[in-house]
Coordinates of C-alpha atoms in Angstrom, one line a residue:
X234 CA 6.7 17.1 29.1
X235 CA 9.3 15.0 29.8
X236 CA 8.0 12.3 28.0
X237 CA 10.6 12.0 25.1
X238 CA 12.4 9.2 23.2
X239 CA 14.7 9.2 20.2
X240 CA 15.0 5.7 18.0
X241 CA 18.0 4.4 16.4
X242 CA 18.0 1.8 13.7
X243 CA 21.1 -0.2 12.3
X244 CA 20.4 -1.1 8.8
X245 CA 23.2 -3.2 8.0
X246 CA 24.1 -6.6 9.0
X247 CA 27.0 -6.3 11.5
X248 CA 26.2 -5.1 14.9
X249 CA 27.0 -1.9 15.9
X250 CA 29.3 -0.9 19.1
X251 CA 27.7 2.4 20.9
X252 CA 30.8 3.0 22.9
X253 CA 32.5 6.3 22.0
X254 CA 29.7 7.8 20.2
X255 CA 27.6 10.8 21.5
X256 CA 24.1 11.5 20.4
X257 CA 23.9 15.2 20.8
X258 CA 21.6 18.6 19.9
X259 CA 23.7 21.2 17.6
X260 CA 21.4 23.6 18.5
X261 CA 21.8 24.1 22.6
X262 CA 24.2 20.8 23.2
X263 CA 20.4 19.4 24.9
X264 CA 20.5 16.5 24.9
X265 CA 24.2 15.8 24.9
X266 CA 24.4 11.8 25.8
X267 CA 27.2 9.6 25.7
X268 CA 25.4 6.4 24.5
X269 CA 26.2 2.8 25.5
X270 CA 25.9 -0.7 24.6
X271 CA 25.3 -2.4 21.0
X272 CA 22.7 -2.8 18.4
X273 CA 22.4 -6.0 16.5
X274 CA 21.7 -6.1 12.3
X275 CA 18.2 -4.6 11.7
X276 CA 18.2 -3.8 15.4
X277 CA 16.2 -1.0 17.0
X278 CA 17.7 0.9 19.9
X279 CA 15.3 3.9 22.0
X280 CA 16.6 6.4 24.0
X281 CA 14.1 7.6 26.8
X282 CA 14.2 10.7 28.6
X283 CA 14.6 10.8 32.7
X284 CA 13.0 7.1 32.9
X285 CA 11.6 3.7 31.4
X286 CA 8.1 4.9 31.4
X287 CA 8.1 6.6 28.1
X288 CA 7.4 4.0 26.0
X289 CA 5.6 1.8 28.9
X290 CA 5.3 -1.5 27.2
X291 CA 8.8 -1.3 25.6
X292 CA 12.1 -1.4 27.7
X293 CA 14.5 1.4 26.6
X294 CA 18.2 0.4 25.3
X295 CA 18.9 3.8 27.8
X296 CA 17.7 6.1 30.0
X297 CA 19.1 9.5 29.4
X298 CA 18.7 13.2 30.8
X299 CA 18.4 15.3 27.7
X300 CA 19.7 18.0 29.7
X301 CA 18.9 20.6 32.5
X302 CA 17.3 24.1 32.9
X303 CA 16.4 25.6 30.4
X304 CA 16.1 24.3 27.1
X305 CA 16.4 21.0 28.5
X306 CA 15.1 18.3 26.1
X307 CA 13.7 18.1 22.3
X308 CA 12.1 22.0 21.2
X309 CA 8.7 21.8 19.9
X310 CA 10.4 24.4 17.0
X311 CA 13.4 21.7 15.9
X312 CA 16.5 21.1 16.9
X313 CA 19.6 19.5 14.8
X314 CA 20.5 16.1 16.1
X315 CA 23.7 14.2 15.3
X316 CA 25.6 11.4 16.3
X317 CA 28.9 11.5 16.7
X318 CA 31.8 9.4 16.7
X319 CA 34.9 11.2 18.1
X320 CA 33.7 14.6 17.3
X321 CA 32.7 13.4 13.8
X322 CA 29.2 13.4 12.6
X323 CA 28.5 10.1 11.7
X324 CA 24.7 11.0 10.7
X325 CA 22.1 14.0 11.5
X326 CA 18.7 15.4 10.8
X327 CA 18.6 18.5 9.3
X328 CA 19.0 22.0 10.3
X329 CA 16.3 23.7 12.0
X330 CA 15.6 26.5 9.0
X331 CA 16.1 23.7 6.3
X332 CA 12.2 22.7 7.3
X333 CA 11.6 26.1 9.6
X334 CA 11.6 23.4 12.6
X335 CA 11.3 19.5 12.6
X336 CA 11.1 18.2 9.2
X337 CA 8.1 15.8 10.3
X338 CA 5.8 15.1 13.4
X339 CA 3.7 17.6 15.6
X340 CA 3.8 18.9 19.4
X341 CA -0.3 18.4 19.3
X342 CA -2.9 16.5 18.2
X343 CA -2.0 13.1 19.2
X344 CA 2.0 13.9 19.0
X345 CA 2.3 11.8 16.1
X346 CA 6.3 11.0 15.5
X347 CA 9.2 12.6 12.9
X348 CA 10.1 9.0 10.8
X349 CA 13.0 8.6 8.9
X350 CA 11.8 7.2 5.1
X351 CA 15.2 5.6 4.2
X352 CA 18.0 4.6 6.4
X353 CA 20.4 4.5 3.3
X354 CA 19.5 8.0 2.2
X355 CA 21.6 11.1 4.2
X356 CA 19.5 12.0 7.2
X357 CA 20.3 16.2 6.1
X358 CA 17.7 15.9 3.5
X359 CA 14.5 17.0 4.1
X360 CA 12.7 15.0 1.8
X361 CA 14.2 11.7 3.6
X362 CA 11.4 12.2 6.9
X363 CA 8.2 12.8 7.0
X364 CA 5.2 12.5 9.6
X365 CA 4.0 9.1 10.6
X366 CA 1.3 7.9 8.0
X367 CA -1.2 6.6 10.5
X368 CA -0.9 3.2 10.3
X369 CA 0.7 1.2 12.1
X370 CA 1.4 2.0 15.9
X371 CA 3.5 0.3 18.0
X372 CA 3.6 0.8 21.8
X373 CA 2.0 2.7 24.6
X374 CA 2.3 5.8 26.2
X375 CA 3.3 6.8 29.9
X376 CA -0.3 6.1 31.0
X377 CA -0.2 2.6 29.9
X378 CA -3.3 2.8 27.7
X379 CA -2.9 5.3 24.8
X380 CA -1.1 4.1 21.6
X381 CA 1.7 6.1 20.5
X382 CA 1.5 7.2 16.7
X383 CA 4.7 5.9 15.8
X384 CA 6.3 2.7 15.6
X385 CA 8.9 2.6 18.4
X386 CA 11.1 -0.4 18.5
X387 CA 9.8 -1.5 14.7
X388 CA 9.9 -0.3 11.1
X389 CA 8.4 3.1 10.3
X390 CA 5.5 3.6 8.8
X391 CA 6.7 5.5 6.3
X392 CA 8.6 2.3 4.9
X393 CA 5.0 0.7 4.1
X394 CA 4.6 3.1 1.6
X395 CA 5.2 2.3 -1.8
X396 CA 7.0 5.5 -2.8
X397 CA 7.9 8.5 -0.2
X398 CA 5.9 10.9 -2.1
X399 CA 2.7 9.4 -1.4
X400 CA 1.3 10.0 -4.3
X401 CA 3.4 9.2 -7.1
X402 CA 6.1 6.4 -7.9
X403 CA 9.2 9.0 -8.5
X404 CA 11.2 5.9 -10.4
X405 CA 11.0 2.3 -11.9
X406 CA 10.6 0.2 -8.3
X407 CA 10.3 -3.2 -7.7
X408 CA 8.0 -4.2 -4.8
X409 CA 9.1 -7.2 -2.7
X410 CA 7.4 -9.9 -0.2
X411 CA 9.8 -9.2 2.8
X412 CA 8.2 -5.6 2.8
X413 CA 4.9 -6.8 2.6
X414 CA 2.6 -5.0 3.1
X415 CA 2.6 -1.5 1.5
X416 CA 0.0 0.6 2.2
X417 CA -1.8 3.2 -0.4
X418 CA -2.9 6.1 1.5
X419 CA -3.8 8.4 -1.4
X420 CA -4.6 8.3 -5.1
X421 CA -1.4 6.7 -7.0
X422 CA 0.5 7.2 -10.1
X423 CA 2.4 5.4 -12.0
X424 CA 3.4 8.1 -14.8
X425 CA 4.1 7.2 -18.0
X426 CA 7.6 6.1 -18.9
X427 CA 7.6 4.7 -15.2
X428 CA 7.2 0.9 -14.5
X429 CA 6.5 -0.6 -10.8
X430 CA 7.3 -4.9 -10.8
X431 CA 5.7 -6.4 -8.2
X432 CA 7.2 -9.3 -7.2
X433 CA 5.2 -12.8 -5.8
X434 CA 3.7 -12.8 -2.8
X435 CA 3.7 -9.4 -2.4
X436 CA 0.3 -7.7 -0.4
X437 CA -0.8 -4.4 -1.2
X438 CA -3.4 -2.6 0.7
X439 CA -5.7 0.6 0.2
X440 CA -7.1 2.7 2.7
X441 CA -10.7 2.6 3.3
X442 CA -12.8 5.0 0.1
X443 CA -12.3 5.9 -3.3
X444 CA -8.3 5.4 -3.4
X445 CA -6.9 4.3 -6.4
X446 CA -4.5 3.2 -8.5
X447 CA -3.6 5.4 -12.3
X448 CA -1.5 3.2 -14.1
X449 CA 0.0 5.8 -16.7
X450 CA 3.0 3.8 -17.1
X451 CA 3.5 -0.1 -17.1
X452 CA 2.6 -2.2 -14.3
X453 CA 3.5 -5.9 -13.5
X454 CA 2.7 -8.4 -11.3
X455 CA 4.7 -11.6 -11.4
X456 CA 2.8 -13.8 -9.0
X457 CA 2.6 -17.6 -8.7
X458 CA -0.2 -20.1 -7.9
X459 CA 1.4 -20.7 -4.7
X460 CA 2.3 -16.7 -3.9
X461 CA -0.2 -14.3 -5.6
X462 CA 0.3 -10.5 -6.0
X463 CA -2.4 -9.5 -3.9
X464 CA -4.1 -5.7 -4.1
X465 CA -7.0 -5.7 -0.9
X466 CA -8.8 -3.8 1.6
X467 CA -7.0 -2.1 4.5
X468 CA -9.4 -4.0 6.4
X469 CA -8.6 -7.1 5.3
X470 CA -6.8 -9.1 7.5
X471 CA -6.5 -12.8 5.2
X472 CA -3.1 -11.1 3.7
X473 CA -0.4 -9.1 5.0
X474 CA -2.0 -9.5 8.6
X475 CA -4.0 -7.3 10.4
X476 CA -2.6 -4.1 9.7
X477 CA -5.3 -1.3 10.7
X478 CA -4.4 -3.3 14.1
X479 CA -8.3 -3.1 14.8
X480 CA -8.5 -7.3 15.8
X481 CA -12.1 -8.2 14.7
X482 CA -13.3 -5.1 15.0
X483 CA -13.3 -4.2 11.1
X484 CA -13.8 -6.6 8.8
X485 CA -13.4 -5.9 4.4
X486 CA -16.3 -5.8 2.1
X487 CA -17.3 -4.7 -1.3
X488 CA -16.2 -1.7 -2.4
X489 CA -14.0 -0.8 0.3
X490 CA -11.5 1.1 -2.3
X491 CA -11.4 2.5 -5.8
X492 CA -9.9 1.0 -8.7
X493 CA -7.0 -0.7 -11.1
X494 CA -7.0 2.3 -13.8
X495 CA -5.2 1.0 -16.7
X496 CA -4.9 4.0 -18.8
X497 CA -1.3 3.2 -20.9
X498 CA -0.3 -0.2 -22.4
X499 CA 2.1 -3.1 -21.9
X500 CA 0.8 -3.7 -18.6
X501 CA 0.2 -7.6 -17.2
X502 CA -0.6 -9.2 -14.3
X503 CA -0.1 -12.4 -13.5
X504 CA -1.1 -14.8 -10.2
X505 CA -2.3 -11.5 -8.9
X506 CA -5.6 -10.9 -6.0
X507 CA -8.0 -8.3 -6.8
X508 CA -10.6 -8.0 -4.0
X509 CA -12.7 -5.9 -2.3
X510 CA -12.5 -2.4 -4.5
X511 CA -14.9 -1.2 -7.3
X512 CA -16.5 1.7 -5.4
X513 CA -19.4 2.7 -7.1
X514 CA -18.4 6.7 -6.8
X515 CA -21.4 9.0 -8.0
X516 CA -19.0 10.8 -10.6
X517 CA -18.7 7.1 -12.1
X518 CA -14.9 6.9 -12.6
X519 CA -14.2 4.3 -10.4
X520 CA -17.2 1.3 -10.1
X521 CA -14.8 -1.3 -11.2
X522 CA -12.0 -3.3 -9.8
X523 CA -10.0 -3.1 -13.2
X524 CA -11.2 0.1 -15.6
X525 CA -9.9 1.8 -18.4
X526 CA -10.5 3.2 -21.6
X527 CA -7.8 3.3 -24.5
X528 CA -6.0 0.3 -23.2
X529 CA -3.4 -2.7 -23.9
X530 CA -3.1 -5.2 -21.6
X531 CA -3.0 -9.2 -20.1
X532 CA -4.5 -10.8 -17.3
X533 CA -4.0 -14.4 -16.2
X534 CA -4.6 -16.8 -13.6
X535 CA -5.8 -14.3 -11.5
X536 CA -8.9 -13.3 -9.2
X537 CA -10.9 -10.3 -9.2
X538 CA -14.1 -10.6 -6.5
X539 CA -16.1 -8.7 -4.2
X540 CA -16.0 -5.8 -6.4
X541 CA -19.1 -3.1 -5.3
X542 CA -19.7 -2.8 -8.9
X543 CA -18.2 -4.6 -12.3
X544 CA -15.4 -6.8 -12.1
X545 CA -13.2 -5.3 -14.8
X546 CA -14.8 -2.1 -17.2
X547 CA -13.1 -1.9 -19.9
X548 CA -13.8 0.6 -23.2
X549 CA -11.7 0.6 -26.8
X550 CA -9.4 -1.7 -25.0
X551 CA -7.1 -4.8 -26.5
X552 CA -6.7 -7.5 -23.4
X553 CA -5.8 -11.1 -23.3
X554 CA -8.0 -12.3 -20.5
X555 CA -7.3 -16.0 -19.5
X556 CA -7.7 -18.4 -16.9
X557 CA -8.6 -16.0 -14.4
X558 CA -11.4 -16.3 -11.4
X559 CA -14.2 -13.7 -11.8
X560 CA -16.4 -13.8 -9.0
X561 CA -18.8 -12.6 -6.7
X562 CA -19.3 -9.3 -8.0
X563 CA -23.4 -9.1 -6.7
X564 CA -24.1 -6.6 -4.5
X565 CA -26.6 -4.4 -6.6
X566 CA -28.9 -6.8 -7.9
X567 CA -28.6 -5.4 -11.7
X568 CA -26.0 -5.1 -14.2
X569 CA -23.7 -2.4 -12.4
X570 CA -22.8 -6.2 -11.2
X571 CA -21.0 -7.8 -13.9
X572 CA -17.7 -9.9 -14.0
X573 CA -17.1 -8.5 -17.4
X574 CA -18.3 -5.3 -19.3
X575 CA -16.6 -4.6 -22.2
X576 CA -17.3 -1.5 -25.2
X577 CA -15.6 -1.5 -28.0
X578 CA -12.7 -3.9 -27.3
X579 CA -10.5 -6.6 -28.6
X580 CA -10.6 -9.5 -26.3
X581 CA -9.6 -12.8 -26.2
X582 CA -11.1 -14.5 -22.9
X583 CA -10.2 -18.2 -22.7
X584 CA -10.4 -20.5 -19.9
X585 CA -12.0 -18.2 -17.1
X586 CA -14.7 -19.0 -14.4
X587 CA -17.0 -16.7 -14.3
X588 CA -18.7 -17.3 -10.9
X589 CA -21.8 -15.8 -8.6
X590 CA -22.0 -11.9 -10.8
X591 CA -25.3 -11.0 -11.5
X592 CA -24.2 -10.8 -15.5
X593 CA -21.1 -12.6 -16.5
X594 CA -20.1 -11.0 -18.9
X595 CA -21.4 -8.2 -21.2
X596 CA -20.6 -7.4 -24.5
X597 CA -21.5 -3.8 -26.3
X598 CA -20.3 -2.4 -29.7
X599 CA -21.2 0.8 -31.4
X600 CA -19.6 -0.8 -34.8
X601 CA -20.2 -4.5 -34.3
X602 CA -16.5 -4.9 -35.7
X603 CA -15.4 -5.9 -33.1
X604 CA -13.4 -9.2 -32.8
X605 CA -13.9 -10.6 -29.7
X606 CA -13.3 -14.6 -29.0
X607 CA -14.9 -16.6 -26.0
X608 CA -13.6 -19.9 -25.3
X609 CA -13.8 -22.5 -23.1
X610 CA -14.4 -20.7 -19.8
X611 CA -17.2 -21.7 -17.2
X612 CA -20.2 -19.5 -16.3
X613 CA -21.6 -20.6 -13.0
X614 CA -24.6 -19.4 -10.5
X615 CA -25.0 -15.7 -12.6
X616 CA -27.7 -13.7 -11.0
X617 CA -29.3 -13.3 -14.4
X618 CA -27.6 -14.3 -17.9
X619 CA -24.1 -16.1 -18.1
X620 CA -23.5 -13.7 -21.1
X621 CA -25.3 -10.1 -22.4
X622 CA -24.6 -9.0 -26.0
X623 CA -25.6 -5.7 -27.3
X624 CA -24.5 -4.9 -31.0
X625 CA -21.8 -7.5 -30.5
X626 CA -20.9 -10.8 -32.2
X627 CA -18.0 -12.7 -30.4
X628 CA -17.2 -15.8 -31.4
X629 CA -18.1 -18.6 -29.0
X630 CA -16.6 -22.1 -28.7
X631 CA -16.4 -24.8 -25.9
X632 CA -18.3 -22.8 -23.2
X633 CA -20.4 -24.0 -20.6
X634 CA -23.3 -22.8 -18.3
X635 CA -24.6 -24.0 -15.4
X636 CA -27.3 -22.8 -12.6
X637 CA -27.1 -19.3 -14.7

């Protein structure tokens, strides 16, 4: 097919002159094109083959033959691109045997697009591209109605992700608003000895099922009143937009992803969103927005809802819990619905609302050493009881229950 086009991006913030640089295959000199024009600071330029109908919602910065006879345009095995300036290479993917063929994107099954992950990091490495993620796509194809899986003319999809392996943050990251959002694709890791900041007003979005986040490591989220952290549903389009790009079709509920796992210590989270998680998985390791054995940790003035089973599970954990928003956890009718379930822990919970769970809160202790204070927080329109204690003696002072 002739249905082709190569993206350029210019990450810096001077525009870029095209004149005098070639954008050319090192493996049969196909496409060999002397380019033209400019490309403004975070500017996108695409490079169509024969005509404008590539992309068909999307006018091309060229139109370029990518050669004649045969061999003429991109191989489906790889090719080497560079570009050029005077003869020397500016930039270039890598060679064809450093990935046996295109380090990312397939001649079938939709024809989703080779992405760049970072602009800053030298285009011969293999580990800098990878296969569009899935979400999101930008433009049409020739036939004016299919989608493209890519993101011509806009940022990659890879660059919604929050670290390029997928699965694992590979070193301490900080997490900005003018990236928002990211997207979690697959179950992910913060090891130990690794620490992810989240800065406020940051959105960050799991895919639909039992994905999760293992925090190993340290995580923090420094949001504000006026610009949570926010950790949501794909589906959910109140923050970051509508970035499954399905309109109304899709809307979030309960239990749409896994869980928070807490597993190390020093973690806290501040001003952060919690909503729509809590899967209730039949191998039970999930069933909680926040859960986690063994752990040392702070919440505050924060909001965990619409979990599709407890709020936060906690077991043999230490947590300052305070002035947070617990709510609308409901869904099963029973105590798999509680704001709060605790085992064995060392809490101090002070000025929370508890609001619409079927329990509030539930304490359990094998010892009943536990030391556990309860202060002036707010239990509102519980299912059942405000508060559940089994073997457990917190100390209570300055609570009130209403329509519980």
């Amino acid at each position: 097919s002739q249905d082709e086009w190569i993206e350029l991006f210019n990450p810096t913030s001077h525009t870029i002159d095209l004149s005098n640089i070639r954008l050319t295959s090192h493996s049969d000199s196909k496409p060999n094109i002397a380019l033209s024009g400019t490309i403004p600071p975070g500017g996108y330029y695409i490079i169509e083959r024969t005509d404008d109908t590539t992309i068909s919602d999307i006018a091309a910065g060229m139109i370029a033959s990518f050669g004649a006879g045969s061999g003429a345009g991109l191989s489906n095995s790889g090719e080497m691109l560079a570009l050029e300036y005077h003869g020397a290479i500016l930039d270039q993917t890598p060679e064809i045997q450093t990935c046996s063929g295109w380090c990312g994107g397939y001649a079938e099954g939709g024809y989703p697009t080779m992405e760049r992950i970072d602009s800053h990091t030298s285009g011969t490495e293999k580990t800098n591209w990878m296969t569009w993620i899935g979400y999101p796509k930008n433009g049409k194809t020739a036939d004016r109605t299919t989608n493209i899986n890519g993101t011509p003319g806009k940022r990659n999809s890879a660059d919604y992700l929050i670290d390029p392996s997928v699965s694992m943050l590979t070193k301490d990251k900080t997490l900005t608003k003018a990236k928002n959002p990211y997207i979690i694709m697959a179950d992910f890791t913060i090891p130990s000895e690794k620490t992810l900041t989240v800065e406020a007003g940051t959105v960050i979005k799991f895919l639909e099922g039992g994905i999760s986040l293992a925090v190993e490591g340290i995580l923090h989220t420094n949001g504000t009143k006026d610009s949570p952290v926010v950790f949501t549903s794909i589906k959910d389009d109140t923050y970051g937009g509508d970035t499954n790009q399905d309109g109304a079709t899709s809307s979030p509920d309960h239990a749409n992803w896994g869980t928070i796992n807490l597993w190390g210590s020093g973690s806290s989270l501040d001003h952060t969103i919690m909503r729509y998680g809590g899967l209730k998985d039949p191998g039970g390791s999930l069933w909680a927005i926040i859960r986690r054995k063994n752990c040392d940790f702070s919440l505050s003035h924060s909001t965990i809802e619409f979990s599709g089973a407890y709020g936060i599970w906690l077991e043999h954990c230490t947590a300052t819990i305070t002035d947070n928003h617990i709510q609308y956890q409901n869904i099963h009718h029973n105590s798999d619905s509680t704001g709060l379930a605790a085992t064995d822990s060392a809490l101090t919970i002070n000025g929370n609302v508890f609001r619409d769970n079927y329990i509030g809160a539930l304490f359990h202790s094998t010892t009943g050493l536990d030391i556990i204070s309860v202060t002036n927080n707010i239990f509102l329109e519980q299912e059942s009881f405000a508060i559940t204690l089994s073997g457990a003696y917190p100390a209570f002072s300055g609570n009130t229950a209403q329509e519980n």
